[in-house]
């Protein structure tokens, strides 16, 4: 397998073509951004940690039968994935109130939600990723509504798998964001990354934040926190 031209560069990752038309290499950068790129910093080694965490989580999800783009980890900063066209709808699952949910609905951070909440956002930087419901998605022609239903169903399954996985490490899965794509043969698969950049994770006892909120709100050394998280996830049991 040979790496070819750059297909796309985002805020935290670069996607390269390969000599196989249906496979891409995803390269994890150290760039860290928040608030739509207004706060930006390079945090040495972050890409290595996020590739390791994402790979570990995608391996678990593949094993549990969730359709994902992930094929294998190639190197410290690279994973091999199925080439997909990303659907411009981000799916967020929440177990506890935090972030935009607390701001939007006035519910205090850390409030346990009676059941997991699934929200959909339009992936659109210029418009700051607005919250959209099925009617908006249909009207704006962002995605097929049957695909959206499937994405929400898969997101709830992923939530159950990851909640249990993190609970075994004494970590609370507060919320997370998923992105989906379509393979050239039209299959819907989970794509992008699943890392502390895209999840909120708290120590179950101390409620210490083990995710990008540490960077967003200057709560400490992000690299140290991400390293601690990776170590806990790699521990047996
Ligand atoms: N999230 C993300 N990318 C985005 C927006 C949100 O990965 O563009 C993640 C975020 O890290 C959190 C969850 O999705 O785990 C819910 O984010 P929220 O809507 O609360 O937005 P925020 O507070 O980050 O503005």
Coordinates of N, CA and C and ligand atoms in Angstrom, one line a residue:
X1 N 0.8 -1.2 0.0 CA 0.0 0.0 0.0 C 0.9 1.3 0.0
X2 N 0.6 2.2 -0.9 CA 1.4 3.4 -1.1 C 0.6 4.6 -0.8
X3 N 1.2 5.6 -0.1 CA 0.5 6.8 0.2 C 0.6 7.7 -1.0
X4 N -0.5 8.4 -1.4 CA -0.5 9.2 -2.6 C -0.8 10.7 -2.2
X5 N -1.5 11.4 -3.1 CA -1.8 12.8 -2.9 C -2.7 13.1 -1.7
X6 N -2.5 14.4 -1.2 CA -3.4 14.8 -0.2 C -4.8 15.1 -0.7
X7 N -5.8 14.6 -0.1 CA -7.2 14.7 -0.6 C -7.9 15.9 0.2
X8 N -7.5 16.0 1.5 CA -8.3 16.9 2.3 C -7.5 17.2 3.6
X9 N -7.5 18.5 4.0 CA -6.8 18.8 5.2 C -7.8 19.5 6.1
X10 N -8.1 19.0 7.3 CA -9.0 19.6 8.2 C -8.2 20.2 9.4
X11 N -8.9 20.5 10.5 CA -8.3 21.2 11.6 C -7.3 20.3 12.3
X12 N -7.6 19.0 12.4 CA -6.8 18.1 13.2 C -6.2 16.9 12.5
X13 N -6.7 16.7 11.2 CA -6.3 15.6 10.4 C -6.1 15.9 9.0
X14 N -5.2 15.0 8.3 CA -5.1 15.1 6.9 C -5.4 13.8 6.3
X15 N -6.1 13.8 5.2 CA -6.5 12.6 4.5 C -5.8 12.4 3.2
X16 N -5.1 11.3 3.0 CA -4.3 11.1 1.8 C -4.9 9.9 1.0
X17 N -4.8 10.0 -0.3 CA -5.2 8.9 -1.2 C -4.1 7.8 -1.1
X18 N -4.5 6.6 -1.5 CA -3.5 5.5 -1.6 C -3.6 5.0 -3.0
X19 N -2.7 4.0 -3.3 CA -2.8 3.3 -4.6 C -4.0 2.4 -4.8
X20 N -4.8 2.3 -3.7 CA -6.0 1.6 -3.8 C -7.2 2.6 -3.7
X21 N -8.0 2.7 -4.7 CA -9.0 3.8 -4.8 C -10.0 3.8 -3.6
X22 N -10.2 2.7 -3.0 CA -11.2 2.7 -1.9 C -10.6 2.8 -0.5
X23 N -9.3 3.1 -0.5 CA -8.7 3.2 0.9 C -8.0 4.6 1.0
X24 N -8.0 5.1 2.2 CA -7.2 6.4 2.5 C -6.4 6.2 3.7
X25 N -5.4 7.1 3.8 CA -4.6 7.2 5.0 C -5.0 8.4 5.8
X26 N -5.3 8.3 7.0 CA -5.7 9.5 7.9 C -4.5 9.8 8.8
X27 N -4.0 11.0 8.7 CA -2.8 11.4 9.5 C -3.3 12.4 10.6
X28 N -2.9 12.1 11.8 CA -3.4 12.9 13.0 C -2.3 14.0 13.3
X29 N -2.7 15.2 13.2 CA -1.8 16.4 13.5 C -1.8 16.7 15.0
X30 N -0.9 17.6 15.3 CA -0.9 18.1 16.7 C -1.7 19.3 16.9
X31 N -2.2 19.9 15.8 CA -3.0 21.1 16.0 C -4.3 20.9 16.8
X32 N -4.5 21.8 17.7 CA -5.6 21.7 18.6 C -6.4 23.0 18.5
X33 N -7.7 22.9 18.2 CA -8.5 24.1 18.0 C -9.8 24.0 18.9
X34 N -10.3 25.1 19.2 CA -11.6 25.2 19.9 C -12.3 26.4 19.5
X35 N -13.6 26.5 19.8 CA -14.5 27.7 19.5 C -14.3 28.0 18.0
X36 N -14.6 27.0 17.1 CA -14.5 27.2 15.7 C -13.2 27.7 15.2
X37 N -12.1 27.2 15.8 CA -10.8 27.6 15.3 C -10.3 28.9 15.9
X38 N -11.0 29.6 16.7 CA -10.6 30.9 17.3 C -9.4 30.7 18.2
X39 N -9.5 29.6 19.1 CA -8.4 29.2 20.0 C -7.6 28.1 19.3
X40 N -6.3 28.3 19.1 CA -5.6 27.4 18.3 C -4.2 27.2 18.9
X41 N -3.7 26.0 19.0 CA -2.4 25.7 19.5 C -1.9 24.4 19.0
X42 N -0.5 24.3 18.9 CA 0.0 23.0 18.5 C 0.5 22.3 19.8
X43 N 0.0 21.1 20.1 CA 0.4 20.5 21.3 C 1.1 19.2 20.9
X44 N 2.5 19.3 21.1 CA 3.4 18.2 20.6 C 3.0 16.8 21.1
X45 N 2.8 15.9 20.1 CA 2.4 14.6 20.5 C 1.0 14.3 20.6
X46 N 0.1 15.3 20.5 CA -1.3 15.1 20.6 C -1.9 14.1 19.5
X47 N -1.3 14.3 18.3 CA -1.8 13.5 17.2 C -1.5 12.0 17.4
X48 N -0.3 11.7 18.0 CA 0.1 10.3 18.3 C -0.9 9.7 19.3
X49 N -1.3 10.5 20.3 CA -2.2 10.0 21.3 C -3.6 9.8 20.8
X50 N -4.0 10.7 20.0 CA -5.4 10.6 19.4 C -5.5 9.5 18.4
X51 N -4.4 9.2 17.6 CA -4.5 8.1 16.7 C -4.5 6.8 17.5
X52 N -3.8 6.7 18.6 CA -3.8 5.5 19.4 C -5.1 5.3 20.1
X53 N -5.7 6.3 20.6 CA -7.1 6.2 21.2 C -8.1 5.9 20.2
X54 N -8.1 6.6 19.1 CA -9.1 6.3 18.1 C -9.0 4.9 17.5
X55 N -7.8 4.5 17.3 CA -7.6 3.1 16.8 C -8.1 2.1 17.7
X56 N -7.8 2.3 19.0 CA -8.3 1.3 20.1 C -9.8 1.3 20.1
X57 N -10.4 2.4 20.0 CA -11.9 2.5 20.1 C -12.5 1.9 18.8
X58 N -12.0 2.2 17.6 CA -12.6 1.7 16.4 C -12.4 0.1 16.4
X59 N -11.2 -0.3 16.9 CA -11.0 -1.8 16.9 C -12.1 -2.5 17.8
X60 N -12.4 -1.9 18.9 CA -13.5 -2.4 19.8 C -14.8 -2.4 19.1
X61 N -15.1 -1.2 18.4 CA -16.4 -1.1 17.7 C -16.5 -2.1 16.5
X62 N -15.4 -2.3 15.8 CA -15.5 -3.2 14.7 C -15.7 -4.6 15.2
X63 N -15.1 -5.0 16.3 CA -15.2 -6.3 16.9 C -16.7 -6.5 17.4
X64 N -17.3 -5.4 17.8 CA -18.7 -5.5 18.3 C -19.7 -5.4 17.1
X65 N -19.3 -5.4 15.9 CA -20.2 -5.4 14.7 C -20.7 -4.0 14.3
X66 N -20.1 -3.0 14.8 CA -20.5 -1.6 14.3 C -19.8 -1.4 13.0
X67 N -20.5 -0.9 11.9 CA -19.8 -0.7 10.7 C -19.0 0.6 10.7
X68 N -17.7 0.5 10.6 CA -16.8 1.7 10.7 C -15.9 1.8 9.4
X69 N -15.3 2.9 9.3 CA -14.3 3.1 8.2 C -12.9 2.5 8.5
X70 N -12.7 2.2 9.8 CA -11.4 1.8 10.2 C -10.9 0.5 9.7
X71 N -9.7 0.4 9.2 CA -9.1 -0.8 8.8 C -8.0 -1.2 9.7
X72 N -7.0 -0.4 9.8 CA -5.9 -0.7 10.8 C -5.0 0.5 11.1
X73 N -4.3 0.4 12.2 CA -3.3 1.5 12.6 C -2.1 1.2 11.7
X74 N -1.6 2.2 11.1 CA -0.4 2.0 10.2 C 0.9 2.5 10.9
X75 N 0.9 3.5 11.7 CA 2.1 4.1 12.3 C 1.6 5.0 13.4
X76 N 2.5 5.6 14.1 CA 2.2 6.4 15.3 C 1.1 7.4 15.0
X77 N 1.2 8.0 13.8 CA 0.2 9.1 13.5 C -0.8 8.8 12.4
X78 N -0.7 7.5 11.9 CA -1.6 7.2 10.7 C -2.4 6.0 10.9
X79 N -3.7 6.1 10.4 CA -4.5 4.9 10.3 C -5.0 4.7 8.8
X80 N -5.2 3.5 8.5 CA -5.8 3.1 7.2 C -7.3 3.0 7.3
X81 N -8.0 3.7 6.4 CA -9.5 3.6 6.5 C -10.1 3.5 5.1
X82 N -11.4 3.1 5.1 CA -12.1 3.0 3.9 C -12.4 4.4 3.4
X83 N -12.3 4.7 2.1 CA -12.6 6.0 1.6 C -14.1 6.2 1.7
X84 N -14.5 7.4 2.2 CA -15.9 7.6 2.3 C -16.2 9.1 1.9
X85 N -17.4 9.3 1.6 CA -17.9 10.7 1.4 C -18.6 11.0 2.8
X86 N -18.1 12.1 3.4 CA -18.7 12.4 4.8 C -20.0 13.0 4.6
X87 N -21.0 12.6 5.4 CA -22.3 13.2 5.5 C -22.2 14.4 6.4
X88 N -22.7 15.6 5.9 CA -22.5 16.8 6.7 C -23.4 17.0 7.9
X89 N -23.7 15.9 8.6 CA -24.5 15.9 9.8 C -23.7 15.2 11.0
X90 N -23.5 16.0 12.0 CA -22.7 15.5 13.2 C -23.8 14.9 14.2
X91 N -23.5 13.8 14.7 CA -24.5 13.2 15.6 C -23.8 13.2 17.0
X92 N -24.5 13.9 17.9 CA -24.0 14.0 19.3 C -24.9 13.2 20.2
X93 N -24.3 12.4 21.1 CA -25.0 11.6 22.1 C -24.6 12.2 23.5
X94 N -25.6 12.4 24.3 CA -25.3 13.0 25.7 C -25.9 12.1 26.7
X95 N -25.0 11.8 27.8 CA -25.5 11.1 28.9 C -25.6 12.0 30.1
X96 N -24.8 13.0 30.2 CA -24.8 14.0 31.2 C -24.8 15.4 30.5
X97 N -25.4 16.4 31.2 CA -25.4 17.8 30.6 C -24.0 18.4 30.6
X98 N -23.7 19.0 29.5 CA -22.4 19.7 29.5 C -22.4 20.6 28.2
X99 N -21.4 21.4 28.1 CA -21.2 22.2 26.8 C -22.4 22.9 26.3
X100 N -22.6 22.8 25.0 CA -23.7 23.7 24.4 C -25.0 23.3 24.9
X101 N -25.2 22.1 25.4 CA -26.5 21.7 26.0 C -26.9 22.5 27.2
X102 N -25.9 22.7 28.1 CA -26.1 23.4 29.3 C -26.4 24.9 29.0
X103 N -25.7 25.4 28.0 CA -25.9 26.8 27.6 C -27.3 27.0 26.9
X104 N -27.7 26.0 26.1 CA -28.9 26.2 25.3 C -30.1 26.0 26.2
X105 N -30.1 25.0 27.1 CA -31.3 24.7 27.9 C -31.2 25.1 29.4
X106 N -30.1 25.7 29.8 CA -30.0 26.1 31.2 C -30.0 25.0 32.2
X107 N -29.5 23.8 31.8 CA -29.5 22.7 32.8 C -28.0 22.6 33.3
X108 N -27.8 22.5 34.6 CA -26.4 22.6 35.2 C -25.5 21.5 34.7
X109 N -24.3 21.8 34.5 CA -23.3 20.8 34.0 C -23.3 19.6 35.0
X110 N -23.2 18.4 34.4 CA -23.1 17.2 35.2 C -24.4 16.6 35.5
X111 N -25.6 17.3 35.2 CA -26.9 16.7 35.5 C -27.0 15.4 34.6
X112 N -27.4 14.3 35.3 CA -27.5 13.0 34.6 C -28.9 13.1 33.8
X113 N -28.8 12.8 32.5 CA -30.0 12.8 31.7 C -30.8 11.5 31.9
X114 N -32.1 11.5 32.0 CA -32.9 10.3 32.3 C -32.6 9.2 31.3
X115 N -32.4 9.6 30.0 CA -32.0 8.6 29.0 C -31.1 9.3 28.0
X116 N -30.2 8.5 27.3 CA -29.3 9.2 26.4 C -30.1 10.1 25.4
X117 N -29.5 11.2 25.1 CA -30.1 12.2 24.2 C -29.3 12.2 22.9
X118 N -30.0 12.1 21.7 CA -29.2 12.1 20.5 C -29.6 13.5 19.8
X119 N -28.6 14.2 19.4 CA -28.8 15.5 18.7 C -28.1 15.4 17.3
X120 N -28.6 16.2 16.4 CA -28.0 16.3 15.1 C -27.6 17.8 14.8
X121 N -26.4 18.0 14.3 CA -25.9 19.3 14.0 C -25.5 19.3 12.5
X122 N -25.7 20.4 11.8 CA -25.2 20.6 10.5 C -23.7 21.0 10.5
X123 N -22.9 20.1 9.9 CA -21.4 20.3 9.9 C -21.1 21.5 8.9
X124 N -21.0 22.7 9.5 CA -20.9 23.9 8.7 C -20.2 25.0 9.5
X125 N -18.9 25.1 9.3 CA -18.0 26.0 10.1 C -18.5 27.4 10.0
X126 N -18.9 27.9 8.8 CA -19.3 29.3 8.6 C -20.5 29.6 9.5
X127 N -21.4 28.6 9.6 CA -22.7 28.8 10.4 C -22.5 28.3 11.8
X128 N -21.3 27.9 12.2 CA -21.0 27.4 13.6 C -21.8 26.2 13.9
X129 N -21.9 25.2 13.0 CA -22.6 23.9 13.2 C -23.9 24.1 13.9
X130 N -24.9 24.6 13.2 CA -26.2 24.8 14.0 C -26.9 23.4 14.2
X131 N -27.7 23.4 15.3 CA -28.5 22.3 15.7 C -29.6 22.1 14.6
X132 N -29.8 20.9 14.1 CA -30.9 20.7 13.0 C -31.7 19.5 13.4
X133 N -33.0 19.6 13.1 CA -33.8 18.4 13.3 C -34.1 17.7 11.9
X134 N -34.8 16.6 11.9 CA -35.0 15.9 10.6 C -35.6 16.8 9.6
X135 N -36.6 17.7 10.0 CA -37.2 18.6 9.0 C -36.2 19.5 8.3
X136 N -35.2 20.0 9.1 CA -34.2 20.9 8.5 C -33.3 20.0 7.6
X137 N -32.9 18.8 8.0 CA -32.0 18.0 7.3 C -32.6 17.7 5.9
X138 N -34.0 17.4 5.9 CA -34.7 17.1 4.7 C -34.7 18.4 3.8
X139 N -35.1 19.5 4.4 CA -35.3 20.7 3.6 C -34.0 21.2 3.0
X140 N -32.9 21.1 3.8 CA -31.6 21.6 3.4 C -30.9 20.5 2.5
X141 N -31.5 19.4 2.4 CA -30.9 18.2 1.6 C -29.5 17.9 2.1
X142 N -29.4 17.8 3.4 CA -28.1 17.4 4.0 C -27.8 15.9 3.9
X143 N -28.9 15.1 4.1 CA -28.7 13.7 4.1 C -30.1 13.1 3.9
X144 N -30.1 11.8 3.5 CA -31.3 11.0 3.4 C -31.8 10.7 4.8
X145 N -33.1 10.9 5.0 CA -33.6 10.7 6.4 C -33.5 9.3 6.9
X146 N -33.6 8.3 5.9 CA -33.4 6.9 6.4 C -32.0 6.7 6.9
X147 N -31.0 7.4 6.2 CA -29.6 7.3 6.7 C -29.5 7.9 8.1
X148 N -30.2 9.1 8.3 CA -30.1 9.8 9.6 C -30.7 8.9 10.7
X149 N -31.8 8.2 10.4 CA -32.4 7.3 11.4 C -31.4 6.2 11.8
X150 N -30.7 5.7 10.7 CA -29.7 4.6 10.9 C -28.5 5.2 11.7
X151 N -28.1 6.4 11.4 CA -27.0 7.0 12.1 C -27.3 7.2 13.6
X152 N -28.6 7.6 13.9 CA -29.0 7.7 15.3 C -29.0 6.4 16.0
X153 N -29.5 5.4 15.3 CA -29.5 4.0 15.9 C -28.1 3.5 16.2
X154 N -27.2 3.7 15.3 CA -25.8 3.2 15.5 C -25.2 4.1 16.6
X155 N -25.5 5.4 16.7 CA -24.9 6.2 17.7 C -25.3 5.7 19.1
X156 N -26.6 5.3 19.3 CA -27.0 4.8 20.6 C -26.4 3.5 20.9
X157 N -26.1 2.6 19.9 CA -25.4 1.4 20.1 C -24.0 1.6 20.5
X158 N -23.3 2.6 19.8 CA -22.0 3.0 20.2 C -21.9 3.5 21.6
X159 N -22.9 4.3 22.0 CA -23.0 4.8 23.4 C -23.0 3.7 24.4
X160 N -23.8 2.6 24.1 CA -23.8 1.5 25.1 C -22.5 0.8 25.2
X161 N -21.8 0.6 24.0 CA -20.5 -0.1 24.0 C -19.5 0.7 24.7
X162 N -19.5 2.0 24.4 CA -18.4 2.9 25.0 C -18.6 3.2 26.5
X163 N -19.9 3.4 26.8 CA -20.2 3.6 28.3 C -19.6 2.5 29.1
X164 N -19.9 1.3 28.7 CA -19.4 0.1 29.4 C -17.9 0.1 29.4
X165 N -17.3 0.3 28.2 CA -15.8 0.3 28.1 C -15.2 1.3 29.0
X166 N -15.7 2.5 29.0 CA -15.1 3.6 29.9 C -15.4 3.3 31.4
X167 N -16.6 2.8 31.7 CA -17.0 2.5 33.1 C -16.0 1.5 33.7
X168 N -15.5 0.6 32.9 CA -14.5 -0.4 33.4 C -13.2 0.3 33.7
X169 N -13.0 1.4 33.2 CA -11.8 2.2 33.5 C -12.1 3.3 34.5
X170 N -13.3 3.2 35.1 CA -13.7 4.2 36.1 C -13.8 5.6 35.5
X171 N -14.3 5.7 34.2 CA -14.5 6.9 33.5 C -15.9 7.1 33.1
X172 N -16.5 8.3 33.2 CA -17.8 8.6 32.7 C -17.8 9.1 31.3
X173 N -18.6 8.5 30.5 CA -18.8 9.1 29.1 C -19.9 10.1 29.2
X174 N -19.5 11.4 29.2 CA -20.5 12.5 29.4 C -21.2 12.7 28.0
X175 N -20.5 12.9 27.0 CA -21.1 13.1 25.6 C -20.0 12.8 24.6
X176 N -20.5 12.7 23.3 CA -19.5 12.5 22.2 C -20.2 12.8 20.9
X177 N -19.3 13.1 19.9 CA -19.8 13.4 18.6 C -19.3 12.4 17.6
X178 N -20.2 11.9 16.7 CA -19.8 11.0 15.7 C -20.1 11.6 14.3
X179 N -19.3 11.2 13.3 CA -19.5 11.5 11.9 C -19.6 10.2 11.1
X180 N -20.4 10.3 10.1 CA -20.7 9.1 9.3 C -20.3 9.4 7.8
X181 N -20.1 8.4 7.0 CA -19.8 8.6 5.6 C -20.4 7.4 4.8
X182 N -20.4 7.6 3.5 CA -20.8 6.5 2.6 C -19.6 6.0 1.8
X183 N -19.5 4.7 1.8 CA -18.4 4.2 0.9 C -18.8 4.2 -0.5
X184 N -17.9 4.1 -1.5 CA -18.2 4.2 -2.9 C -19.4 3.2 -3.3
X185 N -19.5 2.1 -2.5 CA -20.6 1.2 -2.9 C -21.9 1.5 -2.1
X186 N -21.9 2.7 -1.5 CA -23.2 3.1 -0.8 C -23.4 2.6 0.6
X187 N -22.4 2.1 1.2 CA -22.6 1.6 2.6 C -22.4 2.7 3.6
X188 N -23.3 2.8 4.6 CA -23.2 3.8 5.7 C -22.2 3.3 6.7
X189 N -21.2 4.0 7.0 CA -20.2 3.6 8.1 C -19.8 4.8 9.0
X190 N -19.5 4.4 10.2 CA -19.0 5.4 11.2 C -17.6 5.8 10.7
X191 N -17.3 7.1 10.7 CA -16.0 7.6 10.2 C -15.3 8.6 11.1
X192 N -14.4 9.4 10.6 CA -13.7 10.4 11.4 C -12.9 9.8 12.5
X193 N -13.0 10.4 13.7 CA -12.2 9.9 14.8 C -13.1 9.8 16.1
X194 N -12.7 9.0 17.0 CA -13.3 9.0 18.3 C -12.2 9.1 19.3
X195 N -12.1 10.3 19.9 CA -10.9 10.6 20.7 C -11.3 11.6 21.8
X196 N -10.4 12.0 22.7 CA -10.8 13.0 23.7 C -11.0 14.4 23.1
X197 N -10.7 14.5 21.8 CA -11.1 15.8 21.1 C -12.6 15.8 20.8
X198 N -13.2 14.6 20.7 CA -14.6 14.6 20.2 C -15.5 14.0 21.3
X199 N -15.0 13.6 22.5 CA -15.8 13.1 23.5 C -15.5 13.9 24.8
X200 N -16.5 13.9 25.7 CA -16.2 14.4 27.1 C -16.2 13.2 28.0
X201 N -15.1 13.1 28.7 CA -14.8 12.0 29.6 C -14.4 12.5 31.0
X202 N -15.0 12.1 32.0 CA -14.7 12.5 33.4 C -14.3 11.3 34.2
X203 N -13.3 11.5 35.1 CA -13.0 10.5 36.1 C -14.3 10.3 36.9
X204 N -14.7 9.0 37.1 CA -16.0 8.7 37.7 C -16.0 9.2 39.2
X205 N -14.9 9.2 39.9 CA -14.9 9.6 41.3 C -14.6 11.1 41.4
X206 N -13.5 11.6 40.9 CA -13.1 13.0 41.1 C -13.8 13.9 40.2
X207 N -14.4 13.4 39.1 CA -15.0 14.2 38.0 C -14.0 15.1 37.3
X208 N -12.7 14.7 37.5 CA -11.6 15.4 36.7 C -11.9 15.2 35.2
X209 N -11.7 16.3 34.4 CA -12.0 16.3 33.0 C -10.7 15.7 32.3
X210 N -11.0 14.7 31.4 CA -9.9 14.0 30.7 C -10.1 14.2 29.2
X211 N -10.5 15.4 28.8 CA -10.8 15.6 27.4 C -10.5 17.1 27.0
X212 N -10.9 17.4 25.8 CA -10.5 18.7 25.2 C -11.0 19.9 26.0
X213 N -11.9 19.8 26.9 CA -12.4 20.9 27.8 C -11.2 21.5 28.5
X214 N -10.2 20.6 28.8 CA -8.9 21.1 29.5 C -8.3 22.2 28.7
X215 N -8.3 22.0 27.3 CA -7.7 23.0 26.4 C -8.7 24.2 26.3
X216 N -10.0 23.8 26.0 CA -11.0 24.9 25.8 C -11.0 25.9 26.9
X217 N -10.9 25.4 28.2 CA -11.1 26.3 29.3 C -9.8 26.5 30.2
X218 N -8.6 26.2 29.5 CA -7.3 26.3 30.2 C -7.3 25.7 31.6
X219 N -7.6 24.4 31.7 CA -7.7 23.8 33.0 C -6.5 23.0 33.4
X220 N -5.5 23.0 32.5 CA -4.2 22.2 32.8 C -3.5 21.8 31.6
X221 N -2.6 20.8 31.7 CA -1.7 20.4 30.6 C -2.4 19.3 29.8
X222 N -2.9 19.7 28.6 CA -3.7 18.7 27.8 C -2.9 17.5 27.5
X223 N -1.6 17.6 27.1 CA -0.8 16.4 26.8 C -0.8 15.4 27.9
X224 N -0.6 16.0 29.1 CA -0.5 15.1 30.3 C -1.8 14.4 30.5
X225 N -2.9 15.1 30.4 CA -4.3 14.5 30.6 C -4.6 13.5 29.6
X226 N -4.2 13.7 28.3 CA -4.5 12.8 27.2 C -3.6 11.5 27.4
X227 N -2.4 11.7 27.9 CA -1.5 10.6 28.1 C -2.0 9.7 29.3
X228 N -2.6 10.4 30.3 CA -3.1 9.6 31.4 C -4.3 8.8 30.9
X229 N -5.2 9.4 30.1 CA -6.3 8.7 29.5 C -5.9 7.5 28.7
X230 N -4.9 7.7 27.8 CA -4.5 6.6 27.0 C -4.0 5.4 27.9
X231 N -3.2 5.8 28.9 CA -2.7 4.8 29.8 C -3.8 4.0 30.5
X232 N -4.8 4.7 30.9 CA -5.9 4.0 31.6 C -6.7 3.1 30.6
X233 N -6.8 3.6 29.4 CA -7.5 2.8 28.4 C -6.8 1.5 28.0
X234 N -5.4 1.6 28.0 CA -4.6 0.5 27.6 C -4.5 -0.6 28.7
X235 N -4.8 -0.2 30.0 CA -4.7 -1.2 31.1 C -5.6 -2.3 30.8
X236 N -5.2 -3.5 31.2 CA -6.0 -4.7 31.1 C -7.2 -4.6 32.0
X237 N -8.3 -5.3 31.6 CA -9.5 -5.4 32.5 C -10.5 -4.4 32.1
Ligands
LIG1 N1 -17.9 18.1 19.5 C1 -17.0 17.8 18.5 N2 -16.9 18.7 17.4 C2 -17.7 19.7 17.2 C3 -18.7 20.0 18.2 C4 -18.8 19.1 19.3 O1 -16.2 16.9 18.6 O2 -17.6 20.5 16.2 C5 -18.0 17.2 20.6 C6 -17.6 17.8 21.9 O3 -16.2 17.5 22.2 C7 -18.5 17.1 22.9 C8 -19.8 16.8 22.2 O4 -19.4 16.9 20.8 O5 -17.9 15.9 23.4 C9 -20.9 17.8 22.4 O6 -20.4 19.1 22.2 P1 -21.3 20.4 22.5 O7 -22.5 20.4 21.6 O8 -21.6 20.5 23.9 O9 -20.4 21.6 22.0 P2 -19.3 22.5 22.6 O10 -19.6 22.7 24.1 O11 -18.1 21.8 22.4 O12 -19.5 23.8 21.9

